[in-house]
Each structure stands twice: as C-alpha cells, then as structure tokens.
Coordinates of C-alpha atoms in Angstrom, one line a residue:
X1 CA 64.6 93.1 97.0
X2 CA 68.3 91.4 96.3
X3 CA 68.0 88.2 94.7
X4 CA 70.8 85.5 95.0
X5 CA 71.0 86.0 91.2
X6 CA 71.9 89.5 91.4
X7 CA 74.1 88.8 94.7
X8 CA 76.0 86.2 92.7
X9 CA 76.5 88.6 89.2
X10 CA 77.8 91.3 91.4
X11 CA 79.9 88.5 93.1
X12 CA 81.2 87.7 89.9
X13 CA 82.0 91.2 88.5
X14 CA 84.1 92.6 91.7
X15 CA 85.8 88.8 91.9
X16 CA 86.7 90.0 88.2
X17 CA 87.8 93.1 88.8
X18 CA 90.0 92.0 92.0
X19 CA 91.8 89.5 90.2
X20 CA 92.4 91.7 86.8
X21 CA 93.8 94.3 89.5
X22 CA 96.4 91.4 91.0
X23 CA 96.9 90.4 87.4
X24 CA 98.0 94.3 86.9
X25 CA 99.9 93.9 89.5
X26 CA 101.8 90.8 88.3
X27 CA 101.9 91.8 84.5
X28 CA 103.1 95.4 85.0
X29 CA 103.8 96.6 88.2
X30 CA 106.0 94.3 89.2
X31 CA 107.9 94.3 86.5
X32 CA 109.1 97.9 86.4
X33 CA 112.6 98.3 87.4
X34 CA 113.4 98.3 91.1
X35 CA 115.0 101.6 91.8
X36 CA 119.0 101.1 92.5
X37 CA 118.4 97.3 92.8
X38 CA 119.6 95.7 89.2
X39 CA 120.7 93.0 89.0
X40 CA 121.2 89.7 86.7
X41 CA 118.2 87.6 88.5
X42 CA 115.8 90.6 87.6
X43 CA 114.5 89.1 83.9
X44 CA 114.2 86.0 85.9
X45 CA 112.0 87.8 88.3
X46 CA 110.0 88.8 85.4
X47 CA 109.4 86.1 83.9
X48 CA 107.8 84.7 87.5
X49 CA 106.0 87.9 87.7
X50 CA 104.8 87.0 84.0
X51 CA 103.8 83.9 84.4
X52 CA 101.9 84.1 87.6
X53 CA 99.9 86.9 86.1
X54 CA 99.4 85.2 83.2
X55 CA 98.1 82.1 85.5
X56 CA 95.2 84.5 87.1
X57 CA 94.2 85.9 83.3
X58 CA 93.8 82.3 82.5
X59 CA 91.8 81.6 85.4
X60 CA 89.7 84.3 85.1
X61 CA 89.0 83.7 81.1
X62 CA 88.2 79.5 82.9
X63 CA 86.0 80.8 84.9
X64 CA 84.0 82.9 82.8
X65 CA 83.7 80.3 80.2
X66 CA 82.4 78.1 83.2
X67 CA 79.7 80.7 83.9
X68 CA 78.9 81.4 80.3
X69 CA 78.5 77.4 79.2
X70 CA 76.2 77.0 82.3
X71 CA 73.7 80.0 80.6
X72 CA 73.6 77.5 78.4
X73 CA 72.8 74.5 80.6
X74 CA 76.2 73.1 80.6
X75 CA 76.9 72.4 84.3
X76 CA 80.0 71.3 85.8
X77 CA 79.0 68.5 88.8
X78 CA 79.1 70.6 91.6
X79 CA 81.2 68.9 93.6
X80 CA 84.0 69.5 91.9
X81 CA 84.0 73.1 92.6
X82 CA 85.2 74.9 89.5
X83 CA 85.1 78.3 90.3
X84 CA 86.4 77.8 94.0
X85 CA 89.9 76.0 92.7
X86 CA 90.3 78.5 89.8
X87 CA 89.8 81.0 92.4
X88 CA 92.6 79.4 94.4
X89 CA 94.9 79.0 92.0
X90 CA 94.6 82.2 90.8
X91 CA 95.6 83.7 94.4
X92 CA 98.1 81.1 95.0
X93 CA 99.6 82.8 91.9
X94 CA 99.3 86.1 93.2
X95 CA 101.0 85.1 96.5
X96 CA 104.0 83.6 94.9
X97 CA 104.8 86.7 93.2
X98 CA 104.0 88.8 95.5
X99 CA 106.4 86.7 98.2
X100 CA 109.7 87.0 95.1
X101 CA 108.4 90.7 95.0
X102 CA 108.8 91.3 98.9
X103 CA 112.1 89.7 99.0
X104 CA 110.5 86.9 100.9
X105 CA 113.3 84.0 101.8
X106 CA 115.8 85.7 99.3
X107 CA 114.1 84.2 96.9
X108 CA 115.5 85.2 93.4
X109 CA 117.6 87.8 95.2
X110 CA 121.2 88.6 94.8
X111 CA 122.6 90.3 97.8
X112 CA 124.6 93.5 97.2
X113 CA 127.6 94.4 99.0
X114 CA 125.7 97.7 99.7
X115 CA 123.0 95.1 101.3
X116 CA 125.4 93.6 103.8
X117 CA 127.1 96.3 104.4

C-alpha cells in the first residue's frame, strides 16, 4: 500500500528532477549559439536565459530547505503556500525564456535582411 508520505517524496523528487531539466535547459541549452543567427542582442539573450535558470535553481534549493526545516518541525503556515509559489515562479521563469528563445513577439531579436527578405 502507497502512503501519502511516499506519494508526496516521489512528488518531490520528479518535481526536482523536472525543474533541474528546465534549469538545463535555461543554463545551457539555450545558450549555445543559434546556427547562422548571430547577432549583437545574443549575450543579452544569455544573460535572460542565465538568469531565469538561475531563478528555478534558487527555487528549487527554497524549496528543499522548506521541506528539510519542516523534518525538523519548522512549518511554514500553510496558507501561505511555499512550495506552490516557488513552484510558480520557477515556471514563470522557464516560460520567459523559453518565449525570448522561440522568438516570441521579437523579443530581443534583431531582424536580418536575410529574415525580411
């Protein structure tokens, strides 16, 4: 028999491991050079990919601390919701990258003339 402890480690652990892969994403992928696409906005674009991933490593490392102090007895109230908003913020982050990433808008994009031609 499952027990909601066990249900909520294993929740834990793949949440960890899906946000360490979008961190991946953020921290390296994203930052390797777009083929035939340089440009002088790319560092730029780095730096956003940088800093979102580094967002969702923080979160995570929050999180984890939250889980570990409440071994301990050291409970946030649970209205407030820790782990949901860190959650959050952590895939808002994700999504802003990902949206400069995909072009989305234009954002941080310099149009080629090979682009409008």
């Amino acid at each position: 028999i499952v027990t909601t402890t066990v249900i909520g480690t294993m929740h834990y652990i793949f949440a960890a491991g899906l946000f360490g892969t979008l961190a991946y994403f953020c921290l390296v992928l994203f930052q390797k050079d777009d083929i035939g696409r340089s440009d002088d906005l790319k560092p730029v674009r780095n730096n956003v990919y940088f800093a979102c991933g580094l967002i969702i490593v923080m979160c995570i490392a929050v999180i984890g601390i939250i889980k570990l102090l409440s071994l301990f007895g050291i409970n946030l109230p649970e209205y407030l919701a820790p782990v949901f908003w860190f959650e959050a913020i952590a895939i808002w982050a994700f999504g802003w990258s990902w949206l400069v990433k995909g072009k989305g808008f234009g954002l941080l994009r310099k149009e080629s003339k090979a682009e409008t031609a």
